[in-house]
Amino acid sequence: MDAKLKSLVLENSNDIVKMWLEEVQNNKNKEYTSTISDELFESTNREFVNVIFSSIENQGLSSELDDFSERLINLGWPLSYLTDGMQVFRRVTIDFILSQSDKVDSEYLSRVMQKVDAWVGPIINRLVNEYSGSWEHIVSLQRVALQELSAPLIPVMENITVMPLIGTIDTERAKLIMENLLDGVIKHHADVVLIDITGVPVVDTMVAHHIIQAAEAVRLIGSTCILVGIRPEIAQTIVNLGIDLTKFPTKSSLRKGFQSALELTNRKIVATEEKDESIEKLIDSLDGE
Amino acid sequence: MDFQSCVNIKKEWDIVGARQLGRDIAKKIGFGTVDQARIATAISELARNIYLYAGSGKVCFEAIDDMNHKGLSIIAVDEGPGIEELSQVMEDGFSTSGGLGAGLPGVKRLMDEFDIVSEQGKGTEIKVVKWLR
Ligand SMILES: Nc1ncnc2c1ncn2[C@@H]1O[C@H](COP(=O)(O)OP(=O)(O)O)[C@@H](O)[C@H]1O
Ligand SMILES: [Mg+2]
C-alpha cells in the first residue's frame, strides 16, 4: 500500500501543488512576507513545492533541499515560512489521498497519516537544522567579533597605555578587561594606564567594582591607573550610589588624563618654536575640513 | 497611569534589556540625562540582584501621570529566597556575594521613593518611584 500511496501522490502532483499554492498564497498576508514582491513569493513557492516533491520521489533528502534552504537563509526569509509551508503540504496531501479513497476506516486513516508524516518529518527536521545551524554560527561569530573589540589596549607612547571601553560591561567582558589590562601593562612596560569609560552607558556597582579591582591589580604590579571619561551624569550616579573612587586618580577627559600621565612619567608637551607655524597651518587645514 | 510593561530577567543580558526599556520610558516622560542615568542605574542594580540572588524574576515599569505630578514607578519582583537581614542590607557595604554592597542603599538614594517587601523562602518585591521635577 505504501508504494501505492506514493505513486498516487506523485501522479497527481499537479492537483496537490495547486491546492498547496492556493493555501500558501493566502499566507502572503502574514507579516513576514509583506515586504516580499508577489513575483518572488510565487516563484519561491513553486520552487519550494518542487523541492518537496523531489525529496519524496528520491526517497530522501536531496541536495536541492539544502540549496533551497541555504538561499532562503541568505535572503533572510523566516523559518516559519518553511514550517508553515510544510504543515500546509501535510494537510493538503492527506486531504487529497482521502478524497481519492473509497473506503476510509480509522486504520486506513492512521496509515495515511503515518506515511505522509514519514515524508514530511525529515524535511522539516532538515530545514530547522539548517536554519538553527546558521543562527548558531552567526551568534558564535558575533561573540568572537565582540570579544575582539571588548577591551583593546593602545600603547599611545612609551610607558603610557590607553584602554577605551565602549558599550555594556557584563561579567564576561569584565574578566577580559582585567586580563588584557594586566597582560598589556606588562607587555608594553606601561607606567600609566588610562581607562576611558566615555562609551560605557551605565556604571552600576558591578561595573564600578570591576574597575576598582582592575585599578587595584594594576597598582599591585607597580603601575598607576587613571580613570577618565567620566561624564557628568555618571559622576552624579556614582556619588549617589556611594561608591568611593577617591583611592585612585580620576579625570573628566582623556586629554586631562593624558596630561597627568605625562607628569607622572616626568614629561610634558613643548612646542618647538620653528615648527610653530607649520603646526598652526596643519591645524588650520584640519579645521577647514 | 497609562501603561505598564515588564521585562523578564533570566539571563545576564536581560538586565540590559530592562535598562534600555526603562531609559526609553523615562525619556518619554521627560526626564533629563542625569535622572535617566540614575533610573537606568537603579534598574541595573535591581535587575542584577534578581539575576544573581533569585535566579529569575521581572522588572515592570509604569508611567505615573496624575493631576499634579508625573513620574516613573519601577517594580522588581522575584520568587527567590528572600532577604534575611533586611535592615543590614540597607546599610552600605553589606553583601553576601563579595560585591560592593552599595546596590540597595544606592538605589534608595538614586530614587525618590523606596519600598521593599521580602519574605524568606517566598521572594522579594521592591518598588521605587522617581518624580519628575
Ligand atoms: N532579590 C534578592 N533576593 C535575595 N537576596 C537579595 C536580593 N537582592 C539583594 N539581596 C541580598 O542583599 C545583599 C545586598 O544587595 P546589594 O545592596 O545589591 O549589594 P550586592 O549585590 O553588591 O551584594 C546581597 O548580597 C544579597 O544577599
Ligand atoms: Mg546588588
CSV table of C-alpha atoms and ligand atoms in Angstrom, one decimal:
chain,number,residue,atom,x,y,z
A,1,MET,CA,0.0,0.0,0.0
A,2,ASP,CA,2.9,2.3,0.8
A,3,ALA,CA,4.1,2.2,-2.8
A,4,LYS,CA,0.6,2.8,-4.0
A,5,LEU,CA,0.2,5.9,-1.8
A,6,LYS,CA,3.4,7.3,-3.1
A,7,SER,CA,2.5,6.8,-6.7
A,8,LEU,CA,-0.9,8.2,-6.1
A,9,VAL,CA,0.7,11.4,-4.7
A,10,LEU,CA,3.4,11.7,-7.4
A,11,GLU,CA,1.0,11.0,-10.3
A,12,ASN,CA,-1.4,13.7,-9.0
A,13,SER,CA,1.3,16.1,-8.0
A,14,ASN,CA,-0.3,18.8,-10.2
A,15,ASP,CA,-3.5,18.8,-8.2
A,16,ILE,CA,-1.7,18.8,-4.9
A,17,VAL,CA,0.6,21.6,-6.0
A,18,LYS,CA,-2.4,23.6,-7.0
A,19,MET,CA,-4.1,23.1,-3.6
A,20,TRP,CA,-0.9,23.8,-1.8
A,21,LEU,CA,-0.2,27.0,-3.7
A,22,GLU,CA,-3.7,28.3,-3.1
A,23,GLU,CA,-3.3,27.9,0.6
A,24,VAL,CA,0.2,29.2,0.9
A,25,GLN,CA,-0.6,32.2,-1.3
A,26,ASN,CA,-3.2,33.1,1.4
A,27,ASN,CA,-0.4,33.2,3.9
A,28,LYS,CA,1.1,36.1,2.0
A,29,ASN,CA,-0.9,38.4,4.3
A,30,LYS,CA,1.2,37.2,7.2
A,31,GLU,CA,3.6,39.9,8.4
A,32,TYR,CA,6.8,38.1,7.3
A,33,THR,CA,6.1,38.1,3.6
A,34,SER,CA,4.5,41.6,3.3
A,35,THR,CA,7.8,43.1,2.1
A,36,ILE,CA,8.4,40.4,-0.5
A,37,SER,CA,7.2,41.1,-4.0
A,38,ASP,CA,4.4,38.9,-5.4
A,39,GLU,CA,6.5,37.5,-8.2
A,40,LEU,CA,9.3,36.4,-5.9
A,41,PHE,CA,6.8,35.0,-3.4
A,42,GLU,CA,5.2,32.9,-6.2
A,43,SER,CA,8.4,31.7,-7.8
A,44,THR,CA,9.7,30.7,-4.4
A,45,ASN,CA,6.5,28.9,-3.6
A,46,ARG,CA,6.8,26.9,-6.8
A,47,GLU,CA,10.4,26.1,-6.2
A,48,PHE,CA,9.6,25.1,-2.6
A,49,VAL,CA,6.9,22.6,-3.6
A,50,ASN,CA,9.1,21.1,-6.4
A,51,VAL,CA,11.8,20.6,-3.8
A,52,ILE,CA,9.3,18.8,-1.5
A,53,PHE,CA,8.2,16.6,-4.4
A,54,SER,CA,11.7,15.7,-5.5
A,55,SER,CA,12.6,14.8,-1.9
A,56,ILE,CA,9.7,12.4,-1.7
A,57,GLU,CA,10.4,11.0,-5.1
A,58,ASN,CA,14.0,10.3,-4.3
A,59,GLN,CA,13.1,8.6,-1.0
A,60,GLY,CA,15.1,11.1,1.0
A,61,LEU,CA,16.7,14.4,1.2
A,62,SER,CA,18.0,16.0,-1.9
A,63,SER,CA,20.9,18.4,-2.2
A,64,GLU,CA,18.2,20.7,-3.8
A,65,LEU,CA,16.6,21.0,-0.4
A,66,ASP,CA,19.9,22.2,1.2
A,67,ASP,CA,20.5,24.6,-1.7
A,68,PHE,CA,17.0,25.9,-1.4
A,69,SER,CA,17.1,26.5,2.4
A,70,GLU,CA,20.5,28.0,2.2
A,71,ARG,CA,19.2,30.5,-0.3
A,72,LEU,CA,16.3,31.4,1.8
A,73,ILE,CA,18.5,31.8,4.9
A,74,ASN,CA,20.7,34.2,2.9
A,75,LEU,CA,17.7,36.1,1.7
A,76,GLY,CA,16.6,36.4,5.4
A,77,TRP,CA,13.3,34.6,5.0
A,78,PRO,CA,11.9,33.4,8.3
A,79,LEU,CA,11.9,29.7,9.3
A,80,SER,CA,8.2,29.9,9.8
A,81,TYR,CA,7.7,30.3,6.0
A,82,LEU,CA,9.1,26.9,5.6
A,83,THR,CA,7.5,25.2,8.6
A,84,ASP,CA,4.1,26.7,7.7
A,85,GLY,CA,4.5,25.5,4.1
A,86,MET,CA,5.3,22.0,5.3
A,87,GLN,CA,2.3,21.9,7.6
A,88,VAL,CA,0.1,23.0,4.7
A,89,PHE,CA,1.7,20.4,2.5
A,90,ARG,CA,0.9,17.7,5.1
A,91,ARG,CA,-2.7,18.8,5.4
A,92,VAL,CA,-3.3,19.1,1.7
A,93,THR,CA,-1.7,15.8,0.9
A,94,ILE,CA,-3.7,13.9,3.5
A,95,ASP,CA,-6.9,15.5,2.3
A,96,PHE,CA,-6.1,14.6,-1.3
A,97,ILE,CA,-5.4,11.0,-0.5
A,98,LEU,CA,-8.5,10.6,1.5
A,99,SER,CA,-10.6,12.2,-1.2
A,100,GLN,CA,-9.3,9.6,-3.6
A,101,SER,CA,-10.1,6.6,-1.4
A,102,ASP,CA,-13.4,4.9,-1.4
A,103,LYS,CA,-13.2,3.2,2.0
A,104,VAL,CA,-11.8,5.2,4.9
A,105,ASP,CA,-11.7,3.5,8.2
A,106,SER,CA,-9.6,4.6,11.1
A,107,GLU,CA,-6.9,2.0,10.4
A,108,TYR,CA,-6.5,3.4,6.8
A,109,LEU,CA,-6.5,6.9,8.1
A,110,SER,CA,-3.8,6.3,10.6
A,111,ARG,CA,-1.6,4.6,7.9
A,112,VAL,CA,-2.1,7.5,5.5
A,113,MET,CA,-1.1,9.9,8.2
A,114,GLN,CA,1.9,7.9,9.2
A,115,LYS,CA,3.1,7.7,5.6
A,116,VAL,CA,2.7,11.4,5.0
A,117,ASP,CA,4.4,12.2,8.2
A,118,ALA,CA,7.3,10.0,7.2
A,119,TRP,CA,7.7,12.2,4.1
A,120,VAL,CA,7.2,15.5,5.8
A,121,GLY,CA,9.0,14.9,9.1
A,122,PRO,CA,12.6,14.5,7.8
A,123,ILE,CA,12.2,17.5,5.5
A,124,ILE,CA,11.1,19.7,8.4
A,125,ASN,CA,13.9,18.5,10.6
A,126,ARG,CA,16.4,19.2,7.9
A,127,LEU,CA,15.1,22.7,7.3
A,128,VAL,CA,15.1,23.5,11.1
A,129,ASN,CA,18.6,22.1,11.5
A,130,GLU,CA,19.9,24.2,8.6
A,131,TYR,CA,18.3,27.3,10.0
A,132,SER,CA,19.4,26.9,13.6
A,133,GLY,CA,22.9,25.8,12.5
A,134,SER,CA,23.2,29.1,10.6
A,135,TRP,CA,21.9,31.1,13.6
A,136,GLU,CA,24.3,29.4,16.0
A,137,HIS,CA,27.1,30.1,13.5
A,138,ILE,CA,26.2,33.8,13.3
A,139,VAL,CA,25.9,34.1,17.1
A,140,SER,CA,29.3,32.5,17.7
A,141,LEU,CA,30.9,34.7,15.0
A,142,GLN,CA,29.4,37.8,16.6
A,143,ARG,CA,30.6,36.7,20.0
A,144,VAL,CA,34.1,36.4,18.7
A,145,ALA,CA,33.8,39.8,17.0
A,146,LEU,CA,32.5,41.3,20.2
A,147,GLN,CA,35.3,39.8,22.2
A,148,GLU,CA,37.9,41.2,19.9
A,149,LEU,CA,36.7,44.7,20.4
A,150,SER,CA,35.9,44.1,24.1
A,151,ALA,CA,38.9,45.5,25.8
A,152,PRO,CA,41.5,46.9,23.4
A,153,LEU,CA,44.8,48.3,24.7
A,154,ILE,CA,46.5,51.1,22.9
A,155,PRO,CA,50.1,51.9,23.7
A,156,VAL,CA,50.0,55.6,22.7
A,157,MET,CA,53.6,56.3,23.7
A,158,GLU,CA,56.4,54.8,25.8
A,159,ASN,CA,55.1,53.9,29.2
A,160,ILE,CA,51.6,55.3,28.6
A,161,THR,CA,48.7,53.0,27.5
A,162,VAL,CA,45.0,53.7,26.9
A,163,MET,CA,42.1,51.3,27.2
A,164,PRO,CA,39.0,52.8,25.7
A,165,LEU,CA,35.8,50.9,26.8
A,166,ILE,CA,32.7,51.2,24.7
A,167,GLY,CA,29.4,49.6,25.4
A,168,THR,CA,27.9,47.5,28.1
A,169,ILE,CA,30.2,45.6,30.5
A,170,ASP,CA,28.9,42.2,31.5
A,171,THR,CA,30.7,39.7,33.7
A,172,GLU,CA,32.5,38.0,30.8
A,173,ARG,CA,33.8,41.3,29.5
A,174,ALA,CA,34.8,42.5,32.9
A,175,LYS,CA,37.1,39.4,33.1
A,176,LEU,CA,38.6,40.2,29.7
A,177,ILE,CA,39.2,43.8,30.7
A,178,MET,CA,41.2,42.6,33.8
A,179,GLU,CA,43.2,40.1,31.8
A,180,ASN,CA,44.0,42.4,28.9
A,181,LEU,CA,44.9,45.2,31.2
A,182,LEU,CA,47.4,43.2,33.3
A,183,ASP,CA,48.9,41.5,30.2
A,184,GLY,CA,49.1,44.8,28.4
A,185,VAL,CA,50.7,46.7,31.2
A,186,ILE,CA,53.4,44.1,31.5
A,187,LYS,CA,53.9,43.7,27.7
A,188,HIS,CA,54.1,47.5,27.0
A,189,HIS,CA,56.0,48.3,30.2
A,190,ALA,CA,53.3,50.8,30.9
A,191,ASP,CA,53.8,53.1,34.0
A,192,VAL,CA,50.4,54.6,33.5
A,193,VAL,CA,47.2,53.1,32.0
A,194,LEU,CA,44.2,55.3,31.2
A,195,ILE,CA,40.9,53.5,31.3
A,196,ASP,CA,38.4,55.6,29.3
A,197,ILE,CA,34.8,55.0,30.2
A,198,THR,CA,33.2,57.6,27.9
A,199,GLY,CA,31.4,54.9,25.9
A,200,VAL,CA,30.1,52.9,28.9
A,201,PRO,CA,26.4,53.6,29.1
A,202,VAL,CA,25.7,52.7,32.7
A,203,VAL,CA,28.1,52.5,35.6
A,204,ASP,CA,26.4,50.5,38.3
A,205,THR,CA,28.0,49.0,41.4
A,206,MET,CA,29.1,45.9,39.5
A,207,VAL,CA,30.9,47.9,36.8
A,208,ALA,CA,32.5,50.1,39.5
A,209,HIS,CA,33.5,47.1,41.5
A,210,HIS,CA,35.3,45.6,38.5
A,211,ILE,CA,37.0,48.9,37.6
A,212,ILE,CA,38.2,49.3,41.2
A,213,GLN,CA,39.6,45.8,41.3
A,214,ALA,CA,41.3,46.3,37.9
A,215,ALA,CA,42.9,49.5,39.1
A,216,GLU,CA,44.0,47.8,42.4
A,217,ALA,CA,45.6,45.0,40.4
A,218,VAL,CA,47.4,47.5,38.2
A,219,ARG,CA,48.7,49.2,41.3
A,220,LEU,CA,50.0,45.9,42.7
A,221,ILE,CA,52.1,45.3,39.6
A,222,GLY,CA,53.6,48.7,40.1
A,223,SER,CA,51.8,50.9,37.7
A,224,THR,CA,49.2,53.7,38.0
A,225,CYS,CA,45.7,53.5,36.7
A,226,ILE,CA,43.8,56.7,35.8
A,227,LEU,CA,40.0,56.5,35.2
A,228,VAL,CA,39.0,59.0,32.5
A,229,GLY,CA,35.9,60.0,30.5
A,230,ILE,CA,33.5,60.2,33.5
A,231,ARG,CA,30.5,62.0,32.1
A,232,PRO,CA,28.7,64.4,34.4
A,233,GLU,CA,25.6,62.3,34.8
A,234,ILE,CA,27.8,59.2,35.5
A,235,ALA,CA,29.7,61.2,38.1
A,236,GLN,CA,26.5,62.0,39.9
A,237,THR,CA,25.1,58.5,39.9
A,238,ILE,CA,28.5,57.2,41.2
A,239,VAL,CA,28.2,59.7,44.1
A,240,ASN,CA,24.6,58.7,44.7
A,241,LEU,CA,25.5,55.1,44.8
A,242,GLY,CA,28.0,55.9,47.5
A,243,ILE,CA,31.0,54.4,45.6
A,244,ASP,CA,34.3,55.7,46.8
A,245,LEU,CA,36.6,56.4,44.0
A,246,THR,CA,38.9,58.7,46.0
A,247,LYS,CA,41.5,56.0,46.3
A,248,PHE,CA,42.6,56.3,42.7
A,249,PRO,CA,43.0,59.1,40.3
A,250,THR,CA,40.1,60.2,38.0
A,251,LYS,CA,39.9,62.8,35.3
A,252,SER,CA,36.9,64.0,33.4
A,253,SER,CA,38.5,63.7,30.0
A,254,LEU,CA,41.1,61.6,28.2
A,255,ARG,CA,43.0,64.8,27.4
A,256,LYS,CA,43.4,65.8,31.1
A,257,GLY,CA,44.2,62.2,32.0
A,258,PHE,CA,46.9,62.1,29.4
A,259,GLN,CA,48.4,65.3,30.8
A,260,SER,CA,48.6,63.7,34.3
A,261,ALA,CA,50.1,60.6,32.7
A,262,LEU,CA,52.8,62.8,31.2
A,263,GLU,CA,53.5,64.5,34.5
A,264,LEU,CA,53.6,61.1,36.3
A,265,THR,CA,56.2,59.9,33.8
A,266,ASN,CA,58.2,63.2,34.1
A,267,ARG,CA,57.3,64.5,30.7
A,268,LYS,CA,55.4,67.4,29.1
A,269,ILE,CA,54.4,68.6,25.7
A,270,VAL,CA,56.5,71.5,24.5
A,271,ALA,CA,56.0,73.4,21.2
A,272,THR,CA,59.2,73.6,19.2
A,273,GLU,CA,59.5,77.2,18.1
A,274,GLU,CA,60.5,76.8,14.5
A,275,LYS,CA,57.7,74.5,13.9
A,276,ASP,CA,55.0,76.6,15.5
A,277,GLU,CA,53.9,78.0,12.2
A,278,SER,CA,53.7,74.7,10.4
A,279,ILE,CA,51.7,73.2,13.3
A,280,GLU,CA,49.3,76.1,13.1
A,281,LYS,CA,49.0,75.6,9.3
A,282,LEU,CA,48.3,72.0,9.9
A,283,ILE,CA,45.6,72.7,12.4
A,284,ASP,CA,44.1,75.3,10.1
A,285,SER,CA,43.9,72.8,7.3
A,286,LEU,CA,42.3,70.3,9.6
A,287,ASP,CA,39.7,72.8,10.7
A,288,GLY,CA,38.9,73.5,7.2
A,289,GLU,CA,37.8,70.0,6.6
B,1,MET,CA,-1.1,55.6,34.8
B,2,ASP,CA,-1.2,55.0,31.1
B,3,PHE,CA,0.9,51.9,30.5
B,4,GLN,CA,2.7,49.0,32.2
B,5,SER,CA,5.4,46.9,30.6
B,6,CYS,CA,7.6,44.3,32.1
B,7,VAL,CA,10.9,42.7,31.2
B,8,ASN,CA,11.6,39.1,32.4
B,9,ILE,CA,15.0,38.7,34.0
B,10,LYS,CA,16.6,35.3,33.3
B,11,LYS,CA,19.9,35.8,31.6
B,12,GLU,CA,22.5,38.5,32.3
B,13,TRP,CA,21.7,40.3,29.1
B,14,ASP,CA,18.1,40.7,30.2
B,15,ILE,CA,19.5,43.3,32.6
B,16,VAL,CA,20.5,45.4,29.6
B,17,GLY,CA,17.0,44.9,28.1
B,18,ALA,CA,15.3,46.2,31.2
B,19,ARG,CA,17.7,49.1,31.4
B,20,GLN,CA,17.0,50.1,27.9
B,21,LEU,CA,13.2,49.9,28.2
B,22,GLY,CA,13.3,51.9,31.4
B,23,ARG,CA,15.5,54.5,29.9
B,24,ASP,CA,13.2,54.8,26.9
B,25,ILE,CA,10.2,55.3,29.1
B,26,ALA,CA,12.0,57.8,31.3
B,27,LYS,CA,12.9,59.8,28.2
B,28,LYS,CA,9.3,59.8,27.0
B,29,ILE,CA,8.1,61.0,30.4
B,30,GLY,CA,10.6,63.9,30.1
B,31,PHE,CA,13.4,63.1,32.5
B,32,GLY,CA,16.7,64.8,31.8
B,33,THR,CA,20.0,63.0,31.2
B,34,VAL,CA,21.1,62.9,34.8
B,35,ASP,CA,17.8,61.4,36.0
B,36,GLN,CA,17.8,59.0,33.1
B,37,ALA,CA,21.2,57.8,34.2
B,38,ARG,CA,20.0,57.5,37.8
B,39,ILE,CA,17.0,55.5,36.7
B,40,ALA,CA,19.0,53.2,34.4
B,41,THR,CA,21.5,52.6,37.1
B,42,ALA,CA,18.8,51.8,39.7
B,43,ILE,CA,17.2,49.3,37.2
B,44,SER,CA,20.6,47.8,36.7
B,45,GLU,CA,21.0,47.2,40.4
B,46,LEU,CA,17.5,45.7,40.9
B,47,ALA,CA,17.7,43.5,37.8
B,48,ARG,CA,21.2,42.3,38.7
B,49,ASN,CA,20.1,41.4,42.2
B,50,ILE,CA,17.3,39.3,40.7
B,51,TYR,CA,19.7,37.6,38.3
B,52,LEU,CA,22.3,37.0,41.0
B,53,TYR,CA,20.2,36.1,44.1
B,54,ALA,CA,16.8,35.0,42.9
B,55,GLY,CA,17.7,33.4,39.5
B,56,SER,CA,14.7,34.8,37.8
B,57,GLY,CA,12.0,37.4,38.1
B,58,LYS,CA,10.8,40.5,36.4
B,59,VAL,CA,11.1,44.3,36.3
B,60,CYS,CA,8.0,46.3,35.5
B,61,PHE,CA,7.5,50.0,34.6
B,62,GLU,CA,4.6,52.3,35.0
B,63,ALA,CA,4.4,55.9,34.0
B,64,ILE,CA,2.6,58.0,36.6
B,65,ASP,CA,0.7,60.9,35.2
B,66,ASP,CA,-1.6,62.3,37.8
B,67,MET,CA,-3.2,65.8,38.0
B,68,ASN,CA,-0.3,67.3,39.9
B,69,HIS,CA,2.7,65.1,39.3
B,70,LYS,CA,4.4,62.9,36.8
B,71,GLY,CA,6.9,60.2,37.4
B,72,LEU,CA,8.1,56.7,36.8
B,73,SER,CA,7.4,53.8,39.0
B,74,ILE,CA,9.5,50.6,38.8
B,75,ILE,CA,8.7,47.3,40.5
B,76,ALA,CA,11.2,44.5,40.7
B,77,VAL,CA,9.6,41.2,41.7
B,78,ASP,CA,11.1,37.7,42.2
B,79,GLU,CA,10.2,34.5,43.9
B,80,GLY,CA,13.7,33.8,45.2
B,81,PRO,CA,15.0,33.1,48.6
B,82,GLY,CA,14.1,36.5,50.1
B,83,ILE,CA,16.4,38.7,52.1
B,84,GLU,CA,17.3,37.5,55.6
B,85,GLU,CA,18.8,40.6,57.0
B,86,LEU,CA,16.6,43.4,55.7
B,87,SER,CA,18.0,46.1,58.0
B,88,GLN,CA,21.6,45.1,57.3
B,89,VAL,CA,21.0,45.1,53.6
B,90,MET,CA,20.0,48.7,53.6
B,91,GLU,CA,23.3,49.7,55.2
B,92,ASP,CA,26.2,50.5,52.9
B,93,GLY,CA,28.7,47.7,52.4
B,94,PHE,CA,26.6,44.7,53.2
B,95,SER,CA,27.0,41.9,50.7
B,96,THR,CA,26.7,38.2,50.7
B,97,SER,CA,28.4,37.8,47.4
B,98,GLY,CA,31.6,39.8,47.8
B,99,GLY,CA,30.1,42.7,46.0
B,100,LEU,CA,30.3,46.3,47.0
B,101,GLY,CA,27.0,46.0,48.9
B,102,ALA,CA,26.1,49.5,47.7
B,103,GLY,CA,23.3,48.3,45.5
B,104,LEU,CA,20.2,48.6,47.5
B,105,PRO,CA,21.2,51.6,49.7
B,106,GLY,CA,22.4,53.2,46.4
B,107,VAL,CA,19.0,52.6,44.7
B,108,LYS,CA,17.3,54.2,47.6
B,109,ARG,CA,19.5,57.4,47.2
B,110,LEU,CA,19.1,57.4,43.4
B,111,MET,CA,15.3,57.3,43.6
B,112,ASP,CA,12.7,59.4,45.5
B,113,GLU,CA,10.6,56.6,47.0
B,114,PHE,CA,11.8,53.1,48.0
B,115,ASP,CA,9.7,50.2,49.4
B,116,ILE,CA,10.9,46.7,50.0
B,117,VAL,CA,8.9,43.7,51.0
B,118,SER,CA,10.8,40.5,51.4
B,119,GLU,CA,9.7,37.2,52.9
B,120,GLN,CA,12.1,34.4,53.4
B,121,GLY,CA,11.5,31.5,51.1
B,122,LYS,CA,8.8,33.5,49.2
B,123,GLY,CA,10.6,36.2,47.4
B,124,THR,CA,11.3,39.9,47.2
B,125,GLU,CA,9.4,42.9,45.8
B,126,ILE,CA,11.0,46.3,45.6
B,127,LYS,CA,9.0,49.3,44.4
B,128,VAL,CA,10.8,52.6,43.6
B,129,VAL,CA,9.5,55.9,42.2
B,130,LYS,CA,11.2,58.8,40.6
B,131,TRP,CA,9.3,62.1,40.4
B,132,LEU,CA,9.7,64.5,37.5
B,133,ARG,CA,10.6,67.9,38.8
C,1,LIG,N1,16.3,40.0,45.1
C,1,LIG,C1,17.0,39.5,46.1
C,1,LIG,N2,16.8,38.3,46.6
C,1,LIG,C2,17.5,37.8,47.6
C,1,LIG,N3,18.5,38.4,48.2
C,1,LIG,C3,18.9,39.7,47.7
C,1,LIG,C4,18.1,40.3,46.7
C,1,LIG,N4,18.6,41.5,46.4
C,1,LIG,C5,19.6,41.7,47.3
C,1,LIG,N5,19.8,40.6,48.1
C,1,LIG,C6,20.8,40.4,49.2
C,1,LIG,O1,21.1,41.7,49.6
C,1,LIG,C7,22.5,41.8,49.6
C,1,LIG,C8,22.9,43.3,49.3
C,1,LIG,O2,22.5,43.6,48.0
C,1,LIG,P1,23.1,44.9,47.3
C,1,LIG,O3,22.9,46.0,48.2
C,1,LIG,O4,22.6,45.0,45.9
C,1,LIG,O5,24.7,44.5,47.3
C,1,LIG,P2,25.5,43.4,46.4
C,1,LIG,O6,24.6,43.0,45.3
C,1,LIG,O7,26.7,44.1,46.0
C,1,LIG,O8,25.8,42.3,47.4
C,1,LIG,C9,23.0,40.8,48.6
C,1,LIG,O9,24.3,40.5,48.9
C,1,LIG,C10,22.0,39.7,48.8
C,1,LIG,O10,22.4,38.9,49.8
C,2,MG,MG,23.5,44.2,44.0
